[in-house]
Amino acid sequence: MFKGQDDNPKLKTVMDELGITPEYNPEAITSDTIVIHNPSFLKFNESLHTRFICNRLIAVAHENFLRPNGEESFDVSKCLSLISQNTLARQFFLAPVSGYNRGTVERWSKTSDVNWKIADFDWFNICDFEMCEPTSNPTDRRGRHSRAGFEKFPNNETMLLLFPQAADYCGMLGADSLIADSKHPKHWDLYKFQEVSVSSFLEKIDFFVYYTHPNLQESFGRVIAEAIAAGKVVITDSLTAQTFGSAVIASPPEDVDAIIHRFIGDPQAYQDHVRNAQAALERFSAEQFISTIENALNKPIEVEIDFM
C-alpha cells in the first residue's frame, strides 16, 4: 500500500534516539501486546508472511470500515482474516480512532462472523500542536487543506457555495485534482499537496472550511485539529464535527457564509471560540493518550484462545 515510500521522518528520528532498529518483513513477532495499524494495508494482499505470537493483538482501525452509503470501505473480513490466521493470541481487539470510526466498526461487526472484540477505548490521534493566538481582526479569508484526491472534495456546486468569489480569499492546499481541471474558478488560490507547508498556508486564512465528498467520511480529522491549533475557526459537516464537539462549528454548507459574517462582526466571539477549541484539544494530548493506552494494557487478559 505504501510501496516506494520512505519511513516517516519523525518516527525514524525517535527510533534513532531510542536506539531501535526497524526490522522489515520479519518471519515472526513475539510480544505481550502487538499493535497493527490500519488493517486495510492488506487489502491488496492475498497472504501475510509474518506470524504473530502474543497475549493481546490490537488492530487500530484508522480507516472507516463502512462508507456513508453503507458499503464496505475495503474487504475488512479478508484483511482481518489474514492477520488472525497468522496469529496465536489470547485476545483479538479492534481499536477505533474516534466515535464515528467506532460506529462503522460496530455496524460492520453486527453483520460479520469475524470474532474480534471491539476495544472500549479509542486509539485517537495525538494532537500535540503548538497553539497560536487567534487574530483580533478576522476577515473573510477561508481555506482548507487535505491529502490530494477528488474524494476529499464535495461537488462543484457545494465548493462554489463554500468558497465564493465574494470572499476576501479562498485557498486550498492539496488541491491537485482541482488544479488538473483548468475550469476551476480563478479566485481560488490552489496549491498541490505539500507544495507549501501547512503552517504557512494556514497563515493565509481565518476560517478553515472543511467538507468532503458525500461518500467519504473522515475517521478522525487531524487536519481539523491542526487548524484549531493554528488559531482558526473551523466549520465542517455534522458527522466530521462529532470527533471535536463544540471545538468546531457544525453546519450545512448553505449556512457557512452567515457563520463567517457573524464572527467577523464579533471579533471577541471569534477569539473566545478559538481559545475554547484549543483547550478542548487537550483530550487528544500525548499525556492523555499514554494514560488511555496504559489503562487498557493494564487490564487482565482473559484466558481465551481463538484460532478462528
Short mmCIF file of C-alpha atoms in Angstrom, two decimals:
data_model
loop_
_atom_site.label_atom_id
_atom_site.label_comp_id
_atom_site.label_asym_id
_atom_site.label_seq_id
_atom_site.Cartn_x
_atom_site.Cartn_y
_atom_site.Cartn_z
CA MET A 1 0.00 0.00 0.00
CA PHE A 2 2.91 2.33 0.71
CA LYS A 3 5.40 0.75 -1.66
CA GLY A 4 8.25 3.06 -2.58
CA GLN A 5 7.69 5.47 0.32
CA ASP A 6 10.39 6.26 2.86
CA ASP A 7 9.96 5.81 6.60
CA ASN A 8 8.16 8.61 8.38
CA PRO A 9 10.99 11.04 9.24
CA LYS A 10 9.62 11.82 12.71
CA LEU A 11 9.26 8.13 13.53
CA LYS A 12 12.74 7.46 12.21
CA THR A 13 14.16 10.23 14.41
CA VAL A 14 12.52 8.81 17.53
CA MET A 15 13.72 5.27 16.75
CA ASP A 16 17.25 6.57 16.20
CA GLU A 17 17.15 8.40 19.54
CA LEU A 18 15.94 5.25 21.32
CA GLY A 19 18.41 3.01 19.52
CA ILE A 20 15.65 0.99 17.85
CA THR A 21 16.50 -0.66 14.55
CA PRO A 22 13.44 -1.37 12.40
CA GLU A 23 13.10 -4.86 11.01
CA TYR A 24 11.20 -5.21 7.76
CA ASN A 25 9.06 -8.25 6.94
CA PRO A 26 10.28 -10.46 9.82
CA GLU A 27 9.25 -14.10 9.87
CA ALA A 28 7.73 -13.75 13.33
CA ILE A 29 6.98 -11.16 16.01
CA THR A 30 6.57 -12.15 19.65
CA SER A 31 5.40 -9.80 22.40
CA ASP A 32 2.91 -9.46 25.22
CA THR A 33 0.92 -6.97 23.12
CA ILE A 34 1.20 -6.47 19.36
CA VAL A 35 -0.37 -3.44 17.69
CA ILE A 36 -1.14 -3.44 13.97
CA HIS A 37 -2.15 -0.11 12.49
CA ASN A 38 -4.77 0.13 9.77
CA PRO A 39 -5.56 -3.44 8.68
CA SER A 40 -6.58 -2.05 5.28
CA PHE A 41 -2.88 -2.09 4.38
CA LEU A 42 -3.52 -5.74 3.48
CA LYS A 43 -6.33 -5.01 1.02
CA PHE A 44 -4.10 -5.71 -1.97
CA ASN A 45 -2.50 -8.81 -0.39
CA GLU A 46 -3.53 -12.42 -0.70
CA SER A 47 -1.16 -13.63 2.00
CA LEU A 48 0.77 -12.44 5.05
CA HIS A 49 4.19 -13.94 5.68
CA THR A 50 4.79 -12.68 9.24
CA ARG A 51 3.49 -14.71 12.18
CA PHE A 52 2.40 -13.05 15.43
CA ILE A 53 2.57 -14.62 18.89
CA CYS A 54 1.18 -12.58 21.77
CA ASN A 55 -1.30 -12.39 24.60
CA ARG A 56 -3.17 -9.46 23.09
CA LEU A 57 -3.31 -8.30 19.47
CA ILE A 58 -4.79 -4.88 18.72
CA ALA A 59 -5.67 -3.76 15.21
CA VAL A 60 -6.18 0.02 15.10
CA ALA A 61 -8.98 0.79 12.66
CA HIS A 62 -7.72 4.05 11.19
CA GLU A 63 -9.84 3.63 8.07
CA ASN A 64 -13.61 3.53 8.46
CA PHE A 65 -14.96 0.03 7.86
CA LEU A 66 -18.06 1.39 6.13
CA ARG A 67 -18.68 4.30 3.79
CA PRO A 68 -21.54 6.72 4.49
CA ASN A 69 -23.70 4.81 1.99
CA GLY A 70 -23.22 1.59 3.97
CA GLU A 71 -20.78 -0.11 1.59
CA GLU A 72 -17.54 -1.59 2.90
CA SER A 73 -14.57 0.74 2.51
CA PHE A 74 -12.38 -2.29 1.81
CA ASP A 75 -12.59 -6.07 2.23
CA VAL A 76 -12.44 -5.96 6.01
CA SER A 77 -13.02 -9.68 6.56
CA LYS A 78 -10.15 -10.61 4.25
CA CYS A 79 -7.71 -8.24 5.93
CA LEU A 80 -8.61 -9.32 9.45
CA SER A 81 -8.56 -12.98 8.47
CA LEU A 82 -5.06 -12.66 7.05
CA ILE A 83 -3.96 -11.31 10.42
CA SER A 84 -5.83 -13.79 12.61
CA GLN A 85 -4.77 -16.81 10.54
CA ASN A 86 -1.15 -15.88 11.20
CA THR A 87 -1.62 -15.10 14.88
CA LEU A 88 -1.57 -17.09 18.10
CA ALA A 89 -3.15 -14.81 20.70
CA ARG A 90 -5.43 -14.91 23.70
CA GLN A 91 -7.34 -11.80 22.69
CA PHE A 92 -8.03 -10.00 19.40
CA PHE A 93 -9.16 -6.38 19.59
CA LEU A 94 -10.29 -3.75 17.11
CA ALA A 95 -9.46 -0.26 18.40
CA PRO A 96 -11.39 2.59 16.73
CA VAL A 97 -9.80 6.04 16.47
CA SER A 98 -12.94 8.12 17.08
CA GLY A 99 -16.62 7.92 17.85
CA TYR A 100 -17.60 8.00 14.19
CA ASN A 101 -14.98 5.40 13.30
CA ARG A 102 -16.26 3.23 16.17
CA GLY A 103 -19.76 3.41 14.74
CA THR A 104 -18.61 2.00 11.40
CA VAL A 105 -16.70 -0.80 13.14
CA GLU A 106 -19.71 -1.69 15.29
CA ARG A 107 -22.15 -1.70 12.36
CA TRP A 108 -19.79 -3.84 10.30
CA SER A 109 -19.27 -6.27 13.19
CA LYS A 110 -23.00 -6.90 13.51
CA THR A 111 -23.09 -8.38 10.01
CA SER A 112 -19.76 -10.23 10.18
CA ASP A 113 -18.76 -13.61 11.58
CA VAL A 114 -15.18 -12.44 12.27
CA ASN A 115 -14.76 -12.86 16.01
CA TRP A 116 -12.81 -9.78 17.14
CA LYS A 117 -13.72 -7.77 20.22
CA ILE A 118 -14.15 -4.01 19.93
CA ALA A 119 -11.97 -2.18 22.45
CA ASP A 120 -13.74 0.06 24.95
CA PHE A 121 -11.27 2.90 24.29
CA ASP A 122 -10.35 4.95 21.22
CA TRP A 123 -6.80 4.88 19.86
CA PHE A 124 -7.09 8.56 18.97
CA ASN A 125 -4.61 10.71 17.06
CA ILE A 126 -2.17 12.57 19.30
CA CYS A 127 -2.67 16.28 18.65
CA ASP A 128 0.22 17.95 20.47
CA PHE A 129 0.49 21.06 18.33
CA GLU A 130 1.87 24.43 19.27
CA MET A 131 -1.09 26.73 19.95
CA CYS A 132 -1.23 30.01 18.05
CA GLU A 133 -3.15 33.08 19.17
CA PRO A 134 -6.31 33.81 17.17
CA THR A 135 -6.43 37.03 15.20
CA SER A 136 -8.16 40.03 16.76
CA ASN A 137 -9.39 41.15 13.34
CA PRO A 138 -10.90 38.19 11.44
CA THR A 139 -11.78 38.75 7.80
CA ASP A 140 -13.44 36.55 5.20
CA ARG A 141 -10.30 34.59 4.41
CA ARG A 142 -11.30 30.96 4.14
CA GLY A 143 -9.49 27.81 3.11
CA ARG A 144 -8.87 24.11 3.63
CA HIS A 145 -6.14 21.52 3.26
CA SER A 146 -6.07 17.76 2.94
CA ARG A 147 -4.35 14.99 1.08
CA ALA A 148 -4.83 15.14 -2.66
CA GLY A 149 -7.72 13.20 -4.15
CA PHE A 150 -11.11 14.03 -5.62
CA GLU A 151 -12.88 12.19 -2.78
CA LYS A 152 -11.63 14.83 -0.34
CA PHE A 153 -13.84 17.45 -2.00
CA PRO A 154 -17.61 17.87 -2.35
CA ASN A 155 -19.22 18.54 -5.73
CA ASN A 156 -18.58 21.75 -7.68
CA GLU A 157 -21.86 23.36 -6.65
CA THR A 158 -21.06 22.89 -2.96
CA MET A 159 -17.48 24.05 -3.45
CA LEU A 160 -18.68 27.31 -5.01
CA LEU A 161 -21.04 27.77 -2.07
CA LEU A 162 -18.22 27.23 0.43
CA PHE A 163 -15.61 29.26 -1.44
CA PRO A 164 -17.46 32.07 -3.24
CA GLN A 165 -15.98 34.89 -5.26
CA ALA A 166 -17.33 37.38 -2.71
CA ALA A 167 -14.91 36.10 -0.05
CA ASP A 168 -11.72 38.08 0.56
CA TYR A 169 -9.62 34.97 -0.01
CA CYS A 170 -10.23 31.32 -0.89
CA GLY A 171 -7.23 29.00 -0.65
CA MET A 172 -6.79 25.23 -0.82
CA LEU A 173 -3.76 23.05 -0.15
CA GLY A 174 -3.82 19.51 -1.52
CA ALA A 175 -5.92 20.66 -4.46
CA ASP A 176 -4.15 18.54 -7.08
CA SER A 177 -7.40 17.29 -8.60
CA LEU A 178 -8.77 20.83 -8.85
CA ILE A 179 -5.58 22.14 -10.43
CA ALA A 180 -5.83 19.41 -13.06
CA ASP A 181 -9.22 20.83 -14.02
CA SER A 182 -8.47 24.03 -15.93
CA LYS A 183 -12.08 25.14 -15.44
CA HIS A 184 -11.72 25.81 -11.71
CA PRO A 185 -12.69 29.34 -10.57
CA LYS A 186 -9.88 31.84 -10.95
CA HIS A 187 -10.42 33.31 -7.48
CA TRP A 188 -9.34 30.03 -5.87
CA ASP A 189 -5.71 30.05 -4.75
CA LEU A 190 -4.74 26.41 -5.26
CA TYR A 191 -1.66 24.50 -4.10
CA LYS A 192 -0.66 20.92 -4.70
CA PHE A 193 -0.25 18.59 -1.74
CA GLN A 194 2.94 19.53 0.17
CA GLU A 195 3.67 22.39 -2.25
CA VAL A 196 3.81 24.73 0.75
CA SER A 197 3.97 23.95 4.46
CA VAL A 198 0.71 23.56 6.36
CA SER A 199 1.70 26.29 8.81
CA SER A 200 2.45 28.85 6.11
CA PHE A 201 -0.78 28.02 4.31
CA LEU A 202 -2.88 28.39 7.45
CA GLU A 203 -1.43 31.86 7.98
CA LYS A 204 -3.37 32.93 4.88
CA ILE A 205 -6.81 32.17 6.36
CA ASP A 206 -9.04 32.92 9.35
CA PHE A 207 -11.70 30.26 8.70
CA PHE A 208 -10.99 26.60 7.98
CA VAL A 209 -13.92 25.31 5.94
CA TYR A 210 -13.80 21.54 5.53
CA TYR A 211 -16.30 19.35 3.69
CA THR A 212 -15.69 16.16 1.72
CA HIS A 213 -17.36 14.04 -0.94
CA PRO A 214 -20.71 12.65 0.32
CA ASN A 215 -19.35 9.10 0.15
CA LEU A 216 -16.21 9.85 2.17
CA GLN A 217 -16.14 10.50 5.88
CA GLU A 218 -13.00 11.26 7.86
CA SER A 219 -12.30 8.66 10.53
CA PHE A 220 -10.66 11.27 12.78
CA GLY A 221 -9.89 14.57 11.03
CA ARG A 222 -6.35 15.51 12.00
CA VAL A 223 -6.38 18.49 9.62
CA ILE A 224 -9.14 19.99 11.75
CA ALA A 225 -7.02 19.72 14.89
CA GLU A 226 -4.15 21.40 13.03
CA ALA A 227 -6.39 24.31 12.05
CA ILE A 228 -7.71 24.75 15.60
CA ALA A 229 -4.16 24.80 16.97
CA ALA A 230 -3.24 27.39 14.33
CA GLY A 231 -5.89 29.71 15.78
CA LYS A 232 -8.65 29.28 13.20
CA VAL A 233 -12.41 28.85 13.49
CA VAL A 234 -13.30 25.50 11.92
CA ILE A 235 -16.59 24.95 10.10
CA THR A 236 -17.45 21.45 8.90
CA ASP A 237 -20.28 18.95 8.44
CA SER A 238 -22.08 17.44 11.42
CA LEU A 239 -20.51 13.97 11.11
CA THR A 240 -16.93 15.25 10.94
CA ALA A 241 -17.72 17.56 13.86
CA GLN A 242 -18.59 14.61 16.12
CA THR A 243 -14.94 13.96 16.97
CA PHE A 244 -14.30 17.52 18.15
CA GLY A 245 -17.66 18.51 19.62
CA SER A 246 -18.03 22.20 20.44
CA ALA A 247 -14.46 22.88 19.28
CA VAL A 248 -15.82 23.17 15.73
CA ILE A 249 -18.91 24.69 14.14
CA ALA A 250 -21.16 22.03 12.60
CA SER A 251 -23.17 23.45 9.73
CA PRO A 252 -24.76 22.65 6.37
CA PRO A 253 -22.84 24.33 3.53
CA GLU A 254 -25.57 26.90 2.86
CA ASP A 255 -25.11 28.44 6.33
CA VAL A 256 -21.33 28.89 6.15
CA ASP A 257 -21.47 32.48 4.86
CA ALA A 258 -23.72 33.59 7.72
CA ILE A 259 -21.47 31.93 10.31
CA ILE A 260 -18.36 33.61 8.94
CA HIS A 261 -20.02 37.02 8.77
CA ARG A 262 -21.24 36.65 12.35
CA PHE A 263 -17.71 36.01 13.63
CA ILE A 264 -16.29 38.85 11.53
CA GLY A 265 -18.81 41.16 13.18
CA ASP A 266 -17.84 39.95 16.66
CA PRO A 267 -14.04 39.51 16.90
CA GLN A 268 -14.26 38.74 20.62
CA ALA A 269 -16.58 35.82 19.92
CA TYR A 270 -14.08 34.63 17.31
CA GLN A 271 -11.21 34.72 19.81
CA ASP A 272 -13.27 33.11 22.58
CA HIS A 273 -14.33 30.26 20.30
CA VAL A 274 -10.77 29.55 19.15
CA ARG A 275 -9.34 29.58 22.67
CA ASN A 276 -12.08 27.25 23.94
CA ALA A 277 -11.48 24.97 20.96
CA GLN A 278 -7.75 24.87 21.65
CA ALA A 279 -8.42 23.96 25.28
CA ALA A 280 -10.66 21.13 24.09
CA LEU A 281 -7.75 19.60 22.15
CA GLU A 282 -6.21 18.68 25.50
CA ARG A 283 -8.16 15.42 25.41
CA PHE A 284 -6.03 14.42 22.42
CA SER A 285 -2.72 15.22 24.13
CA ALA A 286 0.19 12.80 24.40
CA GLU A 287 -0.33 12.60 28.15
CA GLN A 288 -3.98 11.65 27.72
CA PHE A 289 -3.07 9.10 25.07
CA ILE A 290 -0.47 7.47 27.34
CA SER A 291 -2.98 7.32 30.19
CA THR A 292 -5.66 5.80 27.96
CA ILE A 293 -3.40 3.13 26.49
CA GLU A 294 -1.75 2.27 29.82
CA ASN A 295 -5.16 1.75 31.42
CA ALA A 296 -6.18 -0.51 28.55
CA LEU A 297 -3.00 -2.58 28.61
CA ASN A 298 -3.08 -2.98 32.39
CA LYS A 299 -6.42 -4.75 32.29
CA PRO A 300 -6.12 -8.51 32.96
CA ILE A 301 -6.07 -10.71 29.90
CA GLU A 302 -8.85 -13.25 29.69
CA VAL A 303 -7.70 -16.80 29.05
CA GLU A 304 -9.30 -17.17 25.66
CA ILE A 305 -7.56 -18.76 22.70
CA ASP A 306 -9.36 -18.41 19.40
CA PHE A 307 -7.69 -19.76 16.28
CA MET A 308 -10.50 -18.51 14.02
#
